[in-house]
Tab-separated table of C-alpha atoms and ligand atoms in Angstrom:
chain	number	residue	atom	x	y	z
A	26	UNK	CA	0.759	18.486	-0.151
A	27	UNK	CA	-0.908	15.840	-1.298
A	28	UNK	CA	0.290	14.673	-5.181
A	29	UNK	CA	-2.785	14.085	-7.666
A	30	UNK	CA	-3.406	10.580	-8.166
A	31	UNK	CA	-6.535	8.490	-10.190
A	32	UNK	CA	-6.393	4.985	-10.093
A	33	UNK	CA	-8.735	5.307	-12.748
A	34	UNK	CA	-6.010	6.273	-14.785
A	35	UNK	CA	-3.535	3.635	-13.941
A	36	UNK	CA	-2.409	0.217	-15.523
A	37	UNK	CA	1.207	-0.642	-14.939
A	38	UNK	CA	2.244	-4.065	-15.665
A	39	UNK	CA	5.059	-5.821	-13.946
A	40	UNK	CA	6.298	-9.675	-15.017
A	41	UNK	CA	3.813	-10.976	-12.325
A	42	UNK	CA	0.944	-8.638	-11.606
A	43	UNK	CA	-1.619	-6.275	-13.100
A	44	UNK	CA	-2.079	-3.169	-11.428
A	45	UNK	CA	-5.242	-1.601	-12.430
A	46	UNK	CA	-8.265	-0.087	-10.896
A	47	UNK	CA	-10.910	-2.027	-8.831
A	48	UNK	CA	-14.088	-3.722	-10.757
A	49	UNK	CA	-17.323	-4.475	-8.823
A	50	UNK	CA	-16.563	-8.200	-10.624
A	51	UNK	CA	-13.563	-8.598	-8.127
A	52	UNK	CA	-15.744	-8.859	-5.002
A	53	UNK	CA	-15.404	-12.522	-4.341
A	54	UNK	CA	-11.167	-12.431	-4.587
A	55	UNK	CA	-11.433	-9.371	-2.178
A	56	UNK	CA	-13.525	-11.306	0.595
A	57	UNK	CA	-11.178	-14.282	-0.572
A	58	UNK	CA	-8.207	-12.808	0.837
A	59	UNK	CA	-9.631	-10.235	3.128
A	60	UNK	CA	-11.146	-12.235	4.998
A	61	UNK	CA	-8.112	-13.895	6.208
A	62	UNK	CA	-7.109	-14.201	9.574
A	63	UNK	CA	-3.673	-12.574	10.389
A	64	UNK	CA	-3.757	-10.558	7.392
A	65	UNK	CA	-5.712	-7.259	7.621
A	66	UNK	CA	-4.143	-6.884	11.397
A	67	UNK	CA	-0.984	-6.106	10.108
A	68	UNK	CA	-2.554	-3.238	8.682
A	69	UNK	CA	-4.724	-2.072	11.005
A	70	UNK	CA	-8.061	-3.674	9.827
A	71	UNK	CA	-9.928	-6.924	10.799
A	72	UNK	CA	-10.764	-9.643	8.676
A	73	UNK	CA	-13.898	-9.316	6.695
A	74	UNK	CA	-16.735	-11.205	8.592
A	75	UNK	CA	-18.999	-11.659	5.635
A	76	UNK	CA	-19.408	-10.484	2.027
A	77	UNK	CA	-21.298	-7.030	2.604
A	78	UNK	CA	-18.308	-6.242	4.527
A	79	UNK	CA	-16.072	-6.650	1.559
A	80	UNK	CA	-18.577	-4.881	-0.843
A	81	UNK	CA	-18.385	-2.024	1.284
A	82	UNK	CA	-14.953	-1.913	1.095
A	83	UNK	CA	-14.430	-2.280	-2.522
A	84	UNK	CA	-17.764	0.536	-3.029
A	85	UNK	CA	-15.238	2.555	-1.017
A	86	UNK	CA	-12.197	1.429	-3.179
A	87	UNK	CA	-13.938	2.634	-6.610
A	88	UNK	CA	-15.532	5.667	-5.073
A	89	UNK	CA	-12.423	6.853	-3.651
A	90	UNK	CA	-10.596	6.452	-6.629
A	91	UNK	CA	-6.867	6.241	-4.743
A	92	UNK	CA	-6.739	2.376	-4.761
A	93	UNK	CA	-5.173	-0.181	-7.586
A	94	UNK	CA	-5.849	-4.051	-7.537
A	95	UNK	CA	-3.547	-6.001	-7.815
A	96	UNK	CA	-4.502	-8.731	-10.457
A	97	UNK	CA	-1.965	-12.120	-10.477
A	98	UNK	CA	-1.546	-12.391	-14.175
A	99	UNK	CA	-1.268	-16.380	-13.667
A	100	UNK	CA	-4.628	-17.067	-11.627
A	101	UNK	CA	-6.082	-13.837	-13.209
A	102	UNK	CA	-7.550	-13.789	-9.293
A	103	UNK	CA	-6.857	-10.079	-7.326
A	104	UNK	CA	-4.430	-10.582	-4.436
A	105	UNK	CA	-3.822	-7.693	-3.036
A	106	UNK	CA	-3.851	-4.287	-3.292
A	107	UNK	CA	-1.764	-0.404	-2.895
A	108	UNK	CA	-3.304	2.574	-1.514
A	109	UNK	CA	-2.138	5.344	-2.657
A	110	UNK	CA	-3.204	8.198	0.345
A	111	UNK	CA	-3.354	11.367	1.720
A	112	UNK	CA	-0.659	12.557	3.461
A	113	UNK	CA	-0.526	12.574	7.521
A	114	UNK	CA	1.792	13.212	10.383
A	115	UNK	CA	4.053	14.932	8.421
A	116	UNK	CA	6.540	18.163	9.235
A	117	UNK	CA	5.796	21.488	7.691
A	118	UNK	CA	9.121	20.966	5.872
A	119	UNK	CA	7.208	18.535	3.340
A	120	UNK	CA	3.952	20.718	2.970
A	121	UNK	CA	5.142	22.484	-0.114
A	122	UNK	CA	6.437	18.968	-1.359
A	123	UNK	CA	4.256	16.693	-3.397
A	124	UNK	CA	4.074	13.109	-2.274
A	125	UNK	CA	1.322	10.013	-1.363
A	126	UNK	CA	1.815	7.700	1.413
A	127	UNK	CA	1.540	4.033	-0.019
A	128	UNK	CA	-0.215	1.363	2.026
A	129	UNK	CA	-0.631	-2.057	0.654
A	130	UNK	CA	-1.930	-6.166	1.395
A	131	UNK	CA	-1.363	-8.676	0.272
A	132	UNK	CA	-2.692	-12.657	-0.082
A	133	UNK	CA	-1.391	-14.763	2.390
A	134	UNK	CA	-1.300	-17.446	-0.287
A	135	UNK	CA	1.391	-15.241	-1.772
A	136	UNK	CA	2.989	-13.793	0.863
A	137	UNK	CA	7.165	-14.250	0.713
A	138	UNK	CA	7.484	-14.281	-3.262
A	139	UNK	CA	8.516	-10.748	-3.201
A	140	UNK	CA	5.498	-10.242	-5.014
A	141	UNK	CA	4.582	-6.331	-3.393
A	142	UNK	CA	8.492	-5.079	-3.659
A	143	UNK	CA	7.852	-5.537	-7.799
A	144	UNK	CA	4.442	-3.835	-7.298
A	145	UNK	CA	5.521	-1.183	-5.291
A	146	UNK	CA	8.407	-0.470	-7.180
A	147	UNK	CA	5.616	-0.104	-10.314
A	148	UNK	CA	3.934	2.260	-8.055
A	149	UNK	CA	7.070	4.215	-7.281
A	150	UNK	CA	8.023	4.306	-11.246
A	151	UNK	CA	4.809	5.488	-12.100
A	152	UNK	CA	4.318	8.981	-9.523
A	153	UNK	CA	8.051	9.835	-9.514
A	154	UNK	CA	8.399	9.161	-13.326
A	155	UNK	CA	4.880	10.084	-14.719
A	156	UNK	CA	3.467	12.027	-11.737
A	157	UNK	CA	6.576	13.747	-10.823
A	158	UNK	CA	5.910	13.267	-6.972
A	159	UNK	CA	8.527	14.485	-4.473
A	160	UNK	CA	8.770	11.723	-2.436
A	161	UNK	CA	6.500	8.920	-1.039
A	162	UNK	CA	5.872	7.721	2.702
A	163	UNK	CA	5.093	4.170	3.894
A	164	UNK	CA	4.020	3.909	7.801
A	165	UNK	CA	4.365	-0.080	9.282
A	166	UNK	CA	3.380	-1.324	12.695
A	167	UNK	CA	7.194	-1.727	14.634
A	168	UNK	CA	5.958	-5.313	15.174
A	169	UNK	CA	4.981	-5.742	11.612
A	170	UNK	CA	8.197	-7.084	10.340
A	171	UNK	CA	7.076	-8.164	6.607
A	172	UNK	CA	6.683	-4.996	5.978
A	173	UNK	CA	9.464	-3.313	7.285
A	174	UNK	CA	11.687	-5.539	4.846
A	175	UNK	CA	9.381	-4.343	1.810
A	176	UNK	CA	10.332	-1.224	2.637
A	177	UNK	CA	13.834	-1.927	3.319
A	178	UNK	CA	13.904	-3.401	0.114
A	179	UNK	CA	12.622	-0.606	-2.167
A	180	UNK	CA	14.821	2.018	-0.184
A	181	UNK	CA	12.434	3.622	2.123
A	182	UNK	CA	14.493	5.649	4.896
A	183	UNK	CA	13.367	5.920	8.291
A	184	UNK	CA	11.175	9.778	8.727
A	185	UNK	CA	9.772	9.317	12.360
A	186	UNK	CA	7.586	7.066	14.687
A	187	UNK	CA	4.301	7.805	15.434
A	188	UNK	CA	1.282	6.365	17.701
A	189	UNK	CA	-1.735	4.778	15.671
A	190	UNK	CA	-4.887	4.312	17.041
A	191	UNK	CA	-6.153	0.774	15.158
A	192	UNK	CA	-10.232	0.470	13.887
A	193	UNK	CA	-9.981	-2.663	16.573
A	194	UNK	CA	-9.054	-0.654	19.628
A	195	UNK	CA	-5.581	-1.010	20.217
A	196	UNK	CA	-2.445	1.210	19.958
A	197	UNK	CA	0.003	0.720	17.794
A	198	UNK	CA	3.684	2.227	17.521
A	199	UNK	CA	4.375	3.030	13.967
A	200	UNK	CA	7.281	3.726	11.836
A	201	UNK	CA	6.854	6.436	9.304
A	202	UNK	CA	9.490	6.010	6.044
A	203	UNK	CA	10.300	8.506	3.504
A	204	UNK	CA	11.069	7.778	-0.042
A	205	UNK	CA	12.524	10.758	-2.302
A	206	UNK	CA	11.702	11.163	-5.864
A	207	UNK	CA	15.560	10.057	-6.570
A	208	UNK	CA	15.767	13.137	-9.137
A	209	UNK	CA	15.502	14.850	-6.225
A	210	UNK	CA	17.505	12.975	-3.926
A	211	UNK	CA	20.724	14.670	-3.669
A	212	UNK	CA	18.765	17.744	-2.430
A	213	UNK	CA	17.978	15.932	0.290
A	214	UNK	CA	20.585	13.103	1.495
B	15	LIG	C1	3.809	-6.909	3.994
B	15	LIG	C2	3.436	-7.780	2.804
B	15	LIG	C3	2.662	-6.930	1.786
B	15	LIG	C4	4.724	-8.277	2.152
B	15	LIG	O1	4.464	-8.785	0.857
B	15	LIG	P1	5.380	-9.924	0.203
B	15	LIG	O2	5.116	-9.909	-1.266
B	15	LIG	O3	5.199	-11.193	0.919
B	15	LIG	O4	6.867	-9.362	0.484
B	15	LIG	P2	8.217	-10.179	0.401
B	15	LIG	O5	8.053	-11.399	-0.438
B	15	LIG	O6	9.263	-9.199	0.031
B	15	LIG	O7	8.461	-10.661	1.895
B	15	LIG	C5	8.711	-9.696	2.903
B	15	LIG	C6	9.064	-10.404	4.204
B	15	LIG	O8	7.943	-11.130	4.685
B	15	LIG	C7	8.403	-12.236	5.485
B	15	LIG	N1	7.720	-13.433	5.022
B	15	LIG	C8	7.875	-14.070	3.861
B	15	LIG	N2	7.029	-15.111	3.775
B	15	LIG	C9	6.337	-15.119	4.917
B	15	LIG	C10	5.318	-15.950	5.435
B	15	LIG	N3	4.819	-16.965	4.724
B	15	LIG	N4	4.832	-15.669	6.658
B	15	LIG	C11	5.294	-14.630	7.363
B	15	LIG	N5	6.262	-13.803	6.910
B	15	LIG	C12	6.773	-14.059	5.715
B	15	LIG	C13	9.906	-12.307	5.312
B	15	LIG	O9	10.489	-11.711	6.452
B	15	LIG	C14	10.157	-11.432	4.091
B	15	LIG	O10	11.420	-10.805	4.137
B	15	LIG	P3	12.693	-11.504	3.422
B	15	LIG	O11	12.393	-11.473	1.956
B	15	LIG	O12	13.825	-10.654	3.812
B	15	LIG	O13	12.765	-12.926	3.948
B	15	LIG	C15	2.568	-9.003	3.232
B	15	LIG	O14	3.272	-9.719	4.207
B	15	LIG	C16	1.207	-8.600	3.765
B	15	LIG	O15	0.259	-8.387	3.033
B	15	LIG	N6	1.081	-8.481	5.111
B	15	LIG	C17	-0.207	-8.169	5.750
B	15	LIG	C18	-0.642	-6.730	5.521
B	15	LIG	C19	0.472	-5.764	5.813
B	15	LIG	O16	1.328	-5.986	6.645
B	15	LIG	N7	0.427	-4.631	5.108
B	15	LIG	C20	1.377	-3.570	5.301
B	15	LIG	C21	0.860	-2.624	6.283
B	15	LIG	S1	2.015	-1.307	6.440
């Protein structure tokens, strides 16, 4: 099931980033990074082609209320940001089990700095520590190698591969990762 989460209700800090919820005054960073090419592909999501497209996204962001920015504390500028979503494609084993599956971007400008392993691992403090979540998922494209090694990094263990279809038409072979809640972990290794 899925866990309760608000990002209304969220502000972790890490040494580098804010994570907090989305503002209406952090339209122009969104577009800034969103509408990158190479970037929102990875994710399954092309580039924004214009402002309104970003403002729809980020009306969607704050309405939805399962989304943190992710706020650079040097620039003060939002690169990036988690998802934190409703479960999918999961076995009946995890129903009674409460758990999110994260999905995240990132700035090219930033990319390689190992700036989303310390957000993510915020993320993962936060709903096993405060929101006692049973584990976490994390689905990545098999071609989408940068994000395999965040989640190699943060200790995400492989659940089962899946077929996505993309907003832009194409099909993509995913990998599906589990994370447990490690107080729970020994239940489950
Ligand atoms: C996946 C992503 C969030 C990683 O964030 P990050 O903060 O750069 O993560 P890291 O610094 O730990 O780097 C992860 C890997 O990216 C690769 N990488 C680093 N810099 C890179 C660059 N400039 N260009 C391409 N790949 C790069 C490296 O393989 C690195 O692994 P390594 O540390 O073992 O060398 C980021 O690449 C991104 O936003 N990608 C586009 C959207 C996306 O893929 N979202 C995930 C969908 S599931």
């Amino acid at each position: 099931m899925n866990g309760a989460f608000s990002a209304k209700a969220v502000r972790l800090e890490t040494p580098r980033l804010i994570l907090r919820p989305w503002t209406q005054a952090d339209l122009e960073d969104l577009y800034a990074y969103a509408r990158v090419d190479g970037v929102g592909q990875l994710a399954g999501w092309t580039p924004h082609r214009c402002l309104e497209e970003s403002q729809f996204i980020l009306d969607m962001f704050i309405g939805e209320d399962k989304t943190l920015a992710l706020e650079h504390r040097e620039t003060g500028k939002v690169i990036g940001s988690i998802g934190l979503e409703e479960l999918a494609h999961l076995g009946p084993e995890l129903d009674p089990l409460r758990g999110r599956e994260i999905g995240y971007v990132l700035s090219r400008d930033f990319w390689g700095q190992g700036l989303m392993p310390e957000a993510v691992r915020a993320v993962m403090d936060y709903c096993f520590g405060t929101l006692h979540y049973d584990f976490l998922t994390c689905g990545y494209f098999t071609r989408n190698t940068q994000s395999r090694r965040v989640n190699e990094k943060l200790g995400f263990r492989f659940y089962k591969q899946i077929t996505l279809d993309t907003r832009y038409d194409t099909v993509e072979t995913t990998n599906l990762n589990l994370l447990w809640n490690p107080e729970r972990e020994e239940a489950h290794v």
